[in-house]
Coordinates of C-alpha atoms in Angstrom, one line a residue:
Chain A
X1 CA 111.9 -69.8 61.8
X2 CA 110.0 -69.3 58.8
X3 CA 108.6 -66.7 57.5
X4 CA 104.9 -66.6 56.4
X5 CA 104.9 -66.8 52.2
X6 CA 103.5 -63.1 51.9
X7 CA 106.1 -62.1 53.9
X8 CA 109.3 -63.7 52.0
X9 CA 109.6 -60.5 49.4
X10 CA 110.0 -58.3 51.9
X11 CA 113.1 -59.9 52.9
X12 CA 114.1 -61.0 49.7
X13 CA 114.3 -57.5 47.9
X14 CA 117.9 -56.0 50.4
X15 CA 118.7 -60.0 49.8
X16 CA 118.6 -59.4 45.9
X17 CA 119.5 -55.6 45.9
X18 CA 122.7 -56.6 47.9
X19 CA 123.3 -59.3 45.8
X20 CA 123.5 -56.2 42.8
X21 CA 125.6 -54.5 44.3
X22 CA 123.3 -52.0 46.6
X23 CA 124.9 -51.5 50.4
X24 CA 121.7 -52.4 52.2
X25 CA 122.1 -52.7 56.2
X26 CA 119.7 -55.0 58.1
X27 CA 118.8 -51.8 59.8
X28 CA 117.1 -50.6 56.7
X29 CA 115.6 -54.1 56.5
X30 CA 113.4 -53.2 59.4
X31 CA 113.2 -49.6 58.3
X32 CA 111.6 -50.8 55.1
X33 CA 109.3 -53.5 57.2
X34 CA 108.3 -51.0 59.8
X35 CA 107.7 -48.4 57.0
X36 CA 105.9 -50.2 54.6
X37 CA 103.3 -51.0 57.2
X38 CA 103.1 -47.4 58.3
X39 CA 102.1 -46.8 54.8
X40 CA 99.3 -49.4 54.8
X41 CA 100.4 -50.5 52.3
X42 CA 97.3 -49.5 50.2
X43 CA 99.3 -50.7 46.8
X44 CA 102.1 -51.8 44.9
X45 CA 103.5 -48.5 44.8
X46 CA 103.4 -47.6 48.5
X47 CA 105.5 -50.7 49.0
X48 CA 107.9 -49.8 45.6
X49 CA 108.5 -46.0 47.0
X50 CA 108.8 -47.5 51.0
X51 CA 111.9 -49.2 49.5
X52 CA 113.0 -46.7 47.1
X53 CA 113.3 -44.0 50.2
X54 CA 114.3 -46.4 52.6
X55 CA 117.1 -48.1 50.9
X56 CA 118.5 -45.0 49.6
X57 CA 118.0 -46.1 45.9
X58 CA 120.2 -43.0 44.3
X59 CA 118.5 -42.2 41.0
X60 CA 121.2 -43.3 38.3
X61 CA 119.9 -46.7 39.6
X62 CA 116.5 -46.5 39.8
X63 CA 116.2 -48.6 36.8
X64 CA 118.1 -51.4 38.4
X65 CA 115.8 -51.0 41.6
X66 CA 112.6 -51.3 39.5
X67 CA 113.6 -54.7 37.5
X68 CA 114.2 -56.4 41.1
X69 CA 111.3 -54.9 42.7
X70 CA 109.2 -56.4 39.2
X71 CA 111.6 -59.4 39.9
X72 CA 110.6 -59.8 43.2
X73 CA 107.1 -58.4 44.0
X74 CA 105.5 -58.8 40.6
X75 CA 106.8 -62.0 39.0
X76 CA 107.1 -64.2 41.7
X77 CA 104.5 -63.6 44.1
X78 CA 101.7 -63.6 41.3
X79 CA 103.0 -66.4 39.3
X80 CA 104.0 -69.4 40.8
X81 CA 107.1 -71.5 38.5
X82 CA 105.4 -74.4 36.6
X83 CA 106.2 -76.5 33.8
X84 CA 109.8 -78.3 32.5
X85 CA 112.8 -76.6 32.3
X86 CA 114.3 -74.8 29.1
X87 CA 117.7 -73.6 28.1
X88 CA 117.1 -69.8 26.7
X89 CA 118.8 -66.9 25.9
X90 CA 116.0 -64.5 27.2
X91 CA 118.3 -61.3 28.3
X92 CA 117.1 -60.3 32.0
X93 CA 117.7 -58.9 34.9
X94 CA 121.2 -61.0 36.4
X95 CA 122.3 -60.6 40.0
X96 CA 126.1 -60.0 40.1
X97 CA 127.6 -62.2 43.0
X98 CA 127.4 -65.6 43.6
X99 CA 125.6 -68.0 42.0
X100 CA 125.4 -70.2 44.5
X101 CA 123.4 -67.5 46.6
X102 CA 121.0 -67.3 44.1
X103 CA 120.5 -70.9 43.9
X104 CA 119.3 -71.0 47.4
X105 CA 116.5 -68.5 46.6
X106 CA 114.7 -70.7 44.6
X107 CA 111.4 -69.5 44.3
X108 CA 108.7 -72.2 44.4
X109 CA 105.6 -70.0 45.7
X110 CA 102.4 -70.8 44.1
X111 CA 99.6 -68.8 43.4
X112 CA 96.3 -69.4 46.0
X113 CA 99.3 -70.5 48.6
X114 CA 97.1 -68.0 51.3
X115 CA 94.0 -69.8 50.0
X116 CA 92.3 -72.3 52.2
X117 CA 92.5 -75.9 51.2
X118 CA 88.6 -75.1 50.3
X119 CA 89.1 -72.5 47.8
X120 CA 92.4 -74.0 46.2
X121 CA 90.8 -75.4 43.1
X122 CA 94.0 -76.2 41.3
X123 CA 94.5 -79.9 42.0
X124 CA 91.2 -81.3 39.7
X125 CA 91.9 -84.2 37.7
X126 CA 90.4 -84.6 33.9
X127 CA 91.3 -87.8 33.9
X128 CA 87.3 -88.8 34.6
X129 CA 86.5 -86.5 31.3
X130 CA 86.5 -87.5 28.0
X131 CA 86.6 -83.8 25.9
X132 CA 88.9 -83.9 22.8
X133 CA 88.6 -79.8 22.9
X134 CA 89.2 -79.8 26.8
X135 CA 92.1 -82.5 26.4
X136 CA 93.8 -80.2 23.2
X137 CA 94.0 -76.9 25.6
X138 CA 95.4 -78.7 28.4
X139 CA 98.0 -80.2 25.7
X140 CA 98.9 -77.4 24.6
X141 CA 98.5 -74.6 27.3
X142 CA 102.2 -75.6 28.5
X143 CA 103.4 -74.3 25.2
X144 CA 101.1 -71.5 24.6
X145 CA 101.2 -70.0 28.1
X146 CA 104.2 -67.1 28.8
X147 CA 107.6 -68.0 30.3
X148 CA 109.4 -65.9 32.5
X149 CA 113.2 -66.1 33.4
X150 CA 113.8 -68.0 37.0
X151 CA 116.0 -67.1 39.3
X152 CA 117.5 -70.7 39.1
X153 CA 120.8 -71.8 37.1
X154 CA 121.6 -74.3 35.5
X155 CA 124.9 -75.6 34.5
X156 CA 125.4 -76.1 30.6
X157 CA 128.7 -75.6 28.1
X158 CA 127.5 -72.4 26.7
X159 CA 125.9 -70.0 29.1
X160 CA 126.4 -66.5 30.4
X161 CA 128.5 -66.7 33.8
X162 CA 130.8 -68.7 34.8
X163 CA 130.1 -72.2 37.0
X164 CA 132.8 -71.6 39.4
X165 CA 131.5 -74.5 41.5
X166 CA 131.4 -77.0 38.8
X167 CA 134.5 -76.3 36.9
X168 CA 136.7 -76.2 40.2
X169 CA 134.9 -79.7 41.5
X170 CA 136.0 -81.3 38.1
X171 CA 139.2 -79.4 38.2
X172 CA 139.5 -81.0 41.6
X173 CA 139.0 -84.6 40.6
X174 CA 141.6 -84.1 37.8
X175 CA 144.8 -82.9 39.8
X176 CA 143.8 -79.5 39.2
X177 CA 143.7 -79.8 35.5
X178 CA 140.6 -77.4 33.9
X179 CA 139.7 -79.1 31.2
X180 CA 136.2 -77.3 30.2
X181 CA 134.9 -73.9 31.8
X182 CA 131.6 -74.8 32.8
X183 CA 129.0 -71.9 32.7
X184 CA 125.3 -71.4 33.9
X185 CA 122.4 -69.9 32.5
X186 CA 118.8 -69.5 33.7
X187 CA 115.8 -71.0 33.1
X188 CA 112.5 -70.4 31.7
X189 CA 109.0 -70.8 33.5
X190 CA 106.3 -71.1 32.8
X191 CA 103.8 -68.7 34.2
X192 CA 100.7 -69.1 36.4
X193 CA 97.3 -68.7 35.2
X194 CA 95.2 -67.1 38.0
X195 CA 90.8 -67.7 36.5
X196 CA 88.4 -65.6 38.2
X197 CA 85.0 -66.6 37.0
X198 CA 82.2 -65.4 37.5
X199 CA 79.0 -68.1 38.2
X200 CA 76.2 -65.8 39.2
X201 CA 73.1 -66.4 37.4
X202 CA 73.5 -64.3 34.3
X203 CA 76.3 -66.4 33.1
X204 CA 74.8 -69.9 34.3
X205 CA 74.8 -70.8 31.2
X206 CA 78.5 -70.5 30.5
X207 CA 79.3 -71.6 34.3
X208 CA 79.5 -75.1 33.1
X209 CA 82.1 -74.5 29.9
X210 CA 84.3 -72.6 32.3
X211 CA 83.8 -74.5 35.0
X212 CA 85.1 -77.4 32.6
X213 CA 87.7 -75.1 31.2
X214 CA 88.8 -75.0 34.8
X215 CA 89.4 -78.7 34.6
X216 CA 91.3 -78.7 31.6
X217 CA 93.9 -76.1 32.7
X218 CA 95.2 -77.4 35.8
X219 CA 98.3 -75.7 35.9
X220 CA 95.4 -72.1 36.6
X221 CA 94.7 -71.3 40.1
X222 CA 90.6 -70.7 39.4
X223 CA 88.9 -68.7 41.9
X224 CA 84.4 -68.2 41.6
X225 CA 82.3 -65.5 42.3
X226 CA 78.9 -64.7 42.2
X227 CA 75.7 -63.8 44.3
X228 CA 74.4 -65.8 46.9
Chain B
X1 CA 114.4 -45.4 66.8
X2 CA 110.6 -45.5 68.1
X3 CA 107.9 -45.1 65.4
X4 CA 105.6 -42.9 65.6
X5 CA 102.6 -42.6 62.8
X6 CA 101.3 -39.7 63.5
X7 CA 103.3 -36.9 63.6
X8 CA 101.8 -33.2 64.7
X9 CA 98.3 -34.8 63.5
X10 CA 99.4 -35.9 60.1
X11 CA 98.6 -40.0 60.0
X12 CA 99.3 -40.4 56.2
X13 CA 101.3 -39.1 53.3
X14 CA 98.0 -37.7 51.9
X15 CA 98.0 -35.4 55.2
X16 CA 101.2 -34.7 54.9
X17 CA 100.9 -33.4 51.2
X18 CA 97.9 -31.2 52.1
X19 CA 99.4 -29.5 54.9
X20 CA 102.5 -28.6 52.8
X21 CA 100.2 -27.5 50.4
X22 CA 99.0 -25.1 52.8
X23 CA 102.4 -24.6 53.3
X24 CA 102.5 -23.3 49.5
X25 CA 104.6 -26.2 48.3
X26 CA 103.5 -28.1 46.0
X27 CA 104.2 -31.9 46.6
X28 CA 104.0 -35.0 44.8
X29 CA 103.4 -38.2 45.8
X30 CA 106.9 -39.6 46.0
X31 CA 108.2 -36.7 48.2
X32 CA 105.2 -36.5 50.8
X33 CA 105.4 -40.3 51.2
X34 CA 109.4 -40.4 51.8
X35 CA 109.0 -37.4 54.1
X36 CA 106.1 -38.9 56.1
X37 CA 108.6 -42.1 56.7
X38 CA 111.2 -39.9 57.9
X39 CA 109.3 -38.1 60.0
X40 CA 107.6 -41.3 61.3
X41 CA 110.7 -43.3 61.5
X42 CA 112.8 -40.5 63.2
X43 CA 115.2 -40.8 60.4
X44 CA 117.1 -37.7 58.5
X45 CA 115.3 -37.0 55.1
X46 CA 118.2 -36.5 52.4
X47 CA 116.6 -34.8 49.8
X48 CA 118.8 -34.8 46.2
X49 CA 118.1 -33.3 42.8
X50 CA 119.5 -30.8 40.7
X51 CA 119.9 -27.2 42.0
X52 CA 116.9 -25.5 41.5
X53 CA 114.4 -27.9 42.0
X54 CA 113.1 -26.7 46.0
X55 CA 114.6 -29.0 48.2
X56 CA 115.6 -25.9 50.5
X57 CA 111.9 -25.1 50.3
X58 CA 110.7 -28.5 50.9
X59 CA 112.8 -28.4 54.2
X60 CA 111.2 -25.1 55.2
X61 CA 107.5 -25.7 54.1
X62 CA 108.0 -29.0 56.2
X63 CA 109.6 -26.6 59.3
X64 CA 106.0 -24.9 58.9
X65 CA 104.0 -27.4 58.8
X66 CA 105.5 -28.8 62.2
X67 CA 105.6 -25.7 63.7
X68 CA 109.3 -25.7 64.2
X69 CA 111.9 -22.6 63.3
X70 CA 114.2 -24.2 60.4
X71 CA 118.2 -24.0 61.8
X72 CA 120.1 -24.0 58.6
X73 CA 124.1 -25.4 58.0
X74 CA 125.1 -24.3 54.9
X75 CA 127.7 -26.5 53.8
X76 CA 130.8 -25.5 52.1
X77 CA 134.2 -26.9 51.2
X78 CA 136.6 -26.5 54.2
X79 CA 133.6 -26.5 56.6
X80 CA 134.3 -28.1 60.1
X81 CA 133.3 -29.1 63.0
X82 CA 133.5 -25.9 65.1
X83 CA 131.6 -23.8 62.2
X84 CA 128.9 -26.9 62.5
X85 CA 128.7 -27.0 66.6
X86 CA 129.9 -24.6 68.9
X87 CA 132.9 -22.0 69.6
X88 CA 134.1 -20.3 72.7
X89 CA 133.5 -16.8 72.8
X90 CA 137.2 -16.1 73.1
X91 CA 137.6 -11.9 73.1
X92 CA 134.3 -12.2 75.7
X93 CA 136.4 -14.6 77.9
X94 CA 139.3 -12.3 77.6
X95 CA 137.3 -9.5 78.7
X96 CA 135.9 -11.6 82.0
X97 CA 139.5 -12.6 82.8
X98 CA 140.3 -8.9 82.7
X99 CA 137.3 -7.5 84.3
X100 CA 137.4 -10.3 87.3
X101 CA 141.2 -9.2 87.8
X102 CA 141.9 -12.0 90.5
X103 CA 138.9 -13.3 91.8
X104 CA 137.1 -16.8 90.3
X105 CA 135.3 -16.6 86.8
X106 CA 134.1 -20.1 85.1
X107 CA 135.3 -19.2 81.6
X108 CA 133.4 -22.4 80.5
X109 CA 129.6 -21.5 80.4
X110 CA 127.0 -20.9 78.3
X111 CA 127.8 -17.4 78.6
X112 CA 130.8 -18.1 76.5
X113 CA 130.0 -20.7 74.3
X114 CA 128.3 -19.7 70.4
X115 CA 125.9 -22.3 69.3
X116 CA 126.5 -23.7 66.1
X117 CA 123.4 -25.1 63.9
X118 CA 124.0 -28.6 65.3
X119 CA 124.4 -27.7 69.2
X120 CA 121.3 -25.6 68.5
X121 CA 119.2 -28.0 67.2
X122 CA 120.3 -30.9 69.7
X123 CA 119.1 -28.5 72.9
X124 CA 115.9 -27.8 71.0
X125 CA 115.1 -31.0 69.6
X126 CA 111.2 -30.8 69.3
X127 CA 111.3 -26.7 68.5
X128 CA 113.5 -27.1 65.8
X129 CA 114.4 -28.5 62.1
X130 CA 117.5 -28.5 61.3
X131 CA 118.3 -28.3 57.7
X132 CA 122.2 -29.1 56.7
X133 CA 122.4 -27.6 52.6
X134 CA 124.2 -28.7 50.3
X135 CA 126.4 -31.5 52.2
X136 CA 127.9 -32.4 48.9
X137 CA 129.9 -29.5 48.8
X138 CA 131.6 -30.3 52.4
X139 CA 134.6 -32.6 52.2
X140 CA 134.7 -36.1 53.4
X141 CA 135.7 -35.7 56.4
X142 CA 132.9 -33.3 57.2
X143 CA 130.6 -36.4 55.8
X144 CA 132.0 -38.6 58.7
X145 CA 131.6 -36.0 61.6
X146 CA 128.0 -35.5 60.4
X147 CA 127.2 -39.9 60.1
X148 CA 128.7 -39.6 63.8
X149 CA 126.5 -36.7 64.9
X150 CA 123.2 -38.5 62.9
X151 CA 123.9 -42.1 64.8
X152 CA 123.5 -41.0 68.3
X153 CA 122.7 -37.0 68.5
X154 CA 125.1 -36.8 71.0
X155 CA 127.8 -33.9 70.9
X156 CA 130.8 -33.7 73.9
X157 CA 132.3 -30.4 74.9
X158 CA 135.6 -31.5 76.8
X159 CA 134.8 -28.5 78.9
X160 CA 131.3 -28.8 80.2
X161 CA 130.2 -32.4 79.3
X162 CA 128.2 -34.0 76.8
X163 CA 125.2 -33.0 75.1
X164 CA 122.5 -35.6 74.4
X165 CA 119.3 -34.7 72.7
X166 CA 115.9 -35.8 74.4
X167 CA 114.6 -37.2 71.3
X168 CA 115.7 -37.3 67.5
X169 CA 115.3 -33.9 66.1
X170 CA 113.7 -34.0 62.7
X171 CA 116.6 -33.4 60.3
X172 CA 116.6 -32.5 56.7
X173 CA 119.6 -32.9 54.3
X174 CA 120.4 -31.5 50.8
X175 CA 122.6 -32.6 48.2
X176 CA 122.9 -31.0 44.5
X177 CA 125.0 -34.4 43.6
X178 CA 128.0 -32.4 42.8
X179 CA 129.9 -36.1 44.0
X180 CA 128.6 -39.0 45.6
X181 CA 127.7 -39.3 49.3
X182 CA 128.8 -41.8 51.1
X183 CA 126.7 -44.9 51.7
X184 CA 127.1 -45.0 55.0
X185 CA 125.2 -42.0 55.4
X186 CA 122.6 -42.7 52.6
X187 CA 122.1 -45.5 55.2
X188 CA 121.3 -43.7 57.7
X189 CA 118.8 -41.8 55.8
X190 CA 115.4 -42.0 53.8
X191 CA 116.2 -40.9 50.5
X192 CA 114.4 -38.6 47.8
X193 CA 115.2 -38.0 44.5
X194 CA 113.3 -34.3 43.2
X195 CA 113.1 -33.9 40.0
X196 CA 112.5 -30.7 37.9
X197 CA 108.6 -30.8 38.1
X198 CA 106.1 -32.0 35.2
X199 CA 104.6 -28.8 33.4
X200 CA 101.2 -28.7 34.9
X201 CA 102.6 -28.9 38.6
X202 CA 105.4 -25.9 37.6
X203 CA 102.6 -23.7 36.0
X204 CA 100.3 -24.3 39.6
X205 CA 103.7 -23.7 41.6
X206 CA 104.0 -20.6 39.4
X207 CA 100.5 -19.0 40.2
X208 CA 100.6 -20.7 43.7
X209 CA 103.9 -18.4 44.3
X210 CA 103.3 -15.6 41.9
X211 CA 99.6 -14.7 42.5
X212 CA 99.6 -11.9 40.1
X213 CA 100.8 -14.5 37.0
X214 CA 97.8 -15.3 35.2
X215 CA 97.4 -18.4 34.3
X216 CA 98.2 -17.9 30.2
X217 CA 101.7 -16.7 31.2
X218 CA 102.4 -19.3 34.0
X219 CA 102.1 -21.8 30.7
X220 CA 103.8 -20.2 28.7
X221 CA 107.0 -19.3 31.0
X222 CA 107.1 -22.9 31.9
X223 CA 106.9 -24.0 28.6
X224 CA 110.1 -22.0 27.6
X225 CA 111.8 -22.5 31.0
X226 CA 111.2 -26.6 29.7
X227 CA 112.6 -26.0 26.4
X228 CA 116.0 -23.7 27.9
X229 CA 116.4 -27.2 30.1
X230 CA 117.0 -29.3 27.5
X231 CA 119.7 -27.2 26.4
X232 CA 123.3 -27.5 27.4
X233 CA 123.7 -25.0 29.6
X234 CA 125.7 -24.7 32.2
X235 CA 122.8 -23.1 34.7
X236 CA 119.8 -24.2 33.3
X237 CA 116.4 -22.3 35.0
X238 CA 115.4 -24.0 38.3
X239 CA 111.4 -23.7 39.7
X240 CA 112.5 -20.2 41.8
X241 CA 113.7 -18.8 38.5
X242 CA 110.4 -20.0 36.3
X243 CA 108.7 -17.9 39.1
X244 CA 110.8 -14.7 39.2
X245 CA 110.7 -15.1 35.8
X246 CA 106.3 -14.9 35.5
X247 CA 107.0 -11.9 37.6
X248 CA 109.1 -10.1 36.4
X249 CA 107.6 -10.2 33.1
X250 CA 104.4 -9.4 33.9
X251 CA 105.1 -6.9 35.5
X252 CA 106.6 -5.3 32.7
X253 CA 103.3 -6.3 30.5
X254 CA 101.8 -4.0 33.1
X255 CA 104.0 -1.3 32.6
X256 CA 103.6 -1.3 28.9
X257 CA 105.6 -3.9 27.8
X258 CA 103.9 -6.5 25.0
X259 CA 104.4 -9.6 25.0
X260 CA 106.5 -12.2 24.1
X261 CA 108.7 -8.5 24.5
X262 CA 108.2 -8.8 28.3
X263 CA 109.7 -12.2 28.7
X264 CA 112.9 -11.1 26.5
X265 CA 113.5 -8.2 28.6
X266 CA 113.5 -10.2 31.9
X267 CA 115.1 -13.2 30.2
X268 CA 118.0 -12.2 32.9
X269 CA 115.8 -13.6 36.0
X270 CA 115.9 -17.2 34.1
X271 CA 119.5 -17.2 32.6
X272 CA 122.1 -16.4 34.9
X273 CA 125.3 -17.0 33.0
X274 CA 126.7 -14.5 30.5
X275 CA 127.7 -17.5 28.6
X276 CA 123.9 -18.7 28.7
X277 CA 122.7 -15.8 27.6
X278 CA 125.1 -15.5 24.3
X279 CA 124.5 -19.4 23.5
X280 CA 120.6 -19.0 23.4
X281 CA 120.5 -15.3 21.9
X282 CA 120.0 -16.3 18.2
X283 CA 117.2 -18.9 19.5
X284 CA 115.5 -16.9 22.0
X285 CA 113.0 -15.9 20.7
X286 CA 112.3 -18.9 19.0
X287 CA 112.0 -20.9 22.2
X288 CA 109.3 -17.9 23.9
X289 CA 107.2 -18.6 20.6
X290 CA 107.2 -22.4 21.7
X291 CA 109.5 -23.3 18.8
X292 CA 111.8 -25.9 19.9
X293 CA 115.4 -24.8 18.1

């Protein structure tokens, strides 16, 4: 079965925290479900201290707790992972345990993924346009826009925990031999750009340049308001 | 466990924060949100934080607030399961065996048996709250009996049978983090970290408690109480001391007693420890002008 998109956090924080180390039971899985929803949740925090009480979070770790709650709730529900890979050596937040775990939690969500295919305004094309300006920020939004460290590895020479999966499948083909220990590191991404504009009739006459803005930076998520 | 959002009335942490507010404690947030999931989750509340910060009085504001009479196990190192749940009543049942000389006597009924904390609370379940202190100080072994007793609130006396409660009483546990509990019974729990409280909330707590402190002296008090907690010592002023403290000093302002005079002569309310006492006598008075030292 899967699980509705805004739902996946939920299960994914006890999947990260156990994967640092916290003893979380399934029970306190549903605690945290059924308690967070007895909460409202009316914010961020309700759902942060639901977790905090219900998974027992002692305090010497609370900073661990918030970086994977960030990790989880903030980071990678509101930005969706866009743009090429890059090696880095950006220090974060790193999940003891196995990598290969971590590989299967690749997180793909996008931003707008509860909006209906009407409202999902990401998938314009420019290629119709001919705007020099327009053409220059969708050049270079990719490299001007901020990264953030993704929960996927990749396997390289120099990294910061060791490929077990890699080196023993080369080790394998060689009789055993280890020639090189291969190591993984995480990536970058990029991060999404969520536009709200506003089109009501005191900025009509920007609506167009933003509205063409929109066009340029596809890799944004562009929502409109305004008054009827 | 069944879940039940509201619980005596209270639908919401918010409620739950004003009603132990009428209770005279003073929570925040973090504490009436964790304590409204407990209670609505029918899970123990394990409440941790340095000694001296009100967990005990959380437990019994919250006992008032429900209406229920707070049963207290006060933990301690060698305590077991008979000091926890019941005993026979063995010189009583000596005195039935003599008395009845040779006809029938059932030496194994209530009459005989002493209720413990955790017998008592399991055969009142919704008139009670049943507050287990300090459970770091009990040894391990004490630990598992308790995760036993909090998975099923079922207790068997060989003798008469087993007693199951009718519903999850609403249990509160304390731990000054002396050692480490066992995650097991973190597990089982929903977990609160108090800390020493900001100044603002310690001054109301002071003239919510103290009503006779005026407010000028409630700051002040906690602003030394704040300073003596940043140094090493080896019993640093908890909340119930910042308030004896106010008290005690002015009631010597009312007997004659000028200040910052007052708070020197009652520094014993706030500093407990002759060794305490000598390490902050050359700073003192320093720290009751506000100077940190």
């Amino acid at each position: 079965m899967t699980l509705p998109r805004a739902l996946q956090p939920f299960f994914r924080l006890p999947q990260v925290l156990r994967d640092a180390g916290f003893a979380i039971s399934p029970d306190q899985t549903i605690d945290f479900v059924q308690g967070v929803g007895l909460l409202g949740p009316r914010d961020i925090t309700d759902i942060w201290r639901a977790g905090r009480a219900l998974f027992s979070i002692p305090q010497n770790r609370l900073a661990e707790y918030d970086a994977i709650f960030r990790a989880v709730f903030l980071d990678q529900i509101m930005f969706a992972s866009v743009g090429d890979d890059e090696d880095n050596d950006v220090d974060a937040y790193e999940p003891t345990g196995d990598v290969g775990s971590i590989d299967a939690q690749d997180d793909n969500s996008e931003v707008g993924a509860e909006a209906t295919v009407v409202e999902r305004l990401g998938q314009r094309s420019l290629t119709d346009r001919d705007d020099t300006a327009m053409d220059r920020i969708k050049r270079e939004a990719a490299r001007a826009l901020p990264r953030r460290v993704s929960y996927r590895r990749r396997s390289v020479r120099k990294g910061n925990l060791l490929d077990m999966r890699r080196t023993l499948r080369e080790a394998a083909r060689r009789d055993g031999d280890v020639l090189r220990l291969w190591e993984t590191k995480r990536k970058l991404r990029q991060r999404r750009v969520l536009l709200l504009i506003d089109v009501s009739g005191s900025m009509k006459e920007r609506s167009e340049t933003m509205l063409r803005l929109v066009q340029a930076a596809d890799h944004a998520e562009t929502f409109t308001f305004g008054h009827v | 466990m069944a879940v039940s959002p509201n619980i005596a009335g209270i639908t919401d942490p918010e409620g739950l924060k004003k009603a132990l507010i009428d209770a005279q404690y003073l929570a925040d947030d973090a504490l009436a949100t964790a304590t409204y999931l407990g209670l609505a989750l029918g899970k123990p509340l394990l409440l941790e934080g340095a000694p001296g910060v009100g967990k005990t009085e959380a437990a019994k504001a919250l006992g008032g607030v429900l209406g229920r009479s707070v049963i207290r196990l006060q933990c301690f190192e060698g305590i077991d399961a008979a000091a926890a749940l019941y005993e026979w009543n063995y010189p009583q049942q000596m005195l039935a065996i003599r008395q009845a000389v040779e006809g029938h006597v059932n030496l194994y009924s209530d009459d005989y048996l002493l209720e413990r904390p955790l017998l008592q609370a399991l055969r009142n379940p919704s008139g009670t709250l049943l507050l287990i202190d300090e459970i770091d100080r009990s040894d391990h072994e004490f630990e598992a009996f308790l995760l036993e007793f909090l998975s099923d609130f079922t207790i068997s006396i060989p003798e008469t049978g087993t007693v199951r409660a009718t519903q999850a009483p609403v249990v509160v546990l304390t731990s000054n983090r002396t050692r480490d509990l066992h995650e097991a019974l973190r597990r089982r729990c929903v977990y609160h970290w108090i800390d020493y409280p900001d100044a603002a909330l310690e001054a109301q707590i002071v003239m919510t408690r103290a009503s006779s402190v005026a407010r000028g002296t409630a700051a002040a008090v906690v602003a030394s109480v704040g300073l003596l907690r940043a140094e090493p010592l080896a019993k640093p002023p908890g909340v119930a001391e910042t308030v004896e403290w106010a008290e005690t000093a002015t009631l010597l302002n009312q007997q004659g007693a000028r200040w910052p005079e007052a708070f020197m002569r009652s520094i014993g309310v706030a500093l407990k420890d002759h060794d305490d006492l000598i390490y902050m006598s050359d700073r003192l008075s320093a720290i009751l002008r506000g100077e940190a030292v």
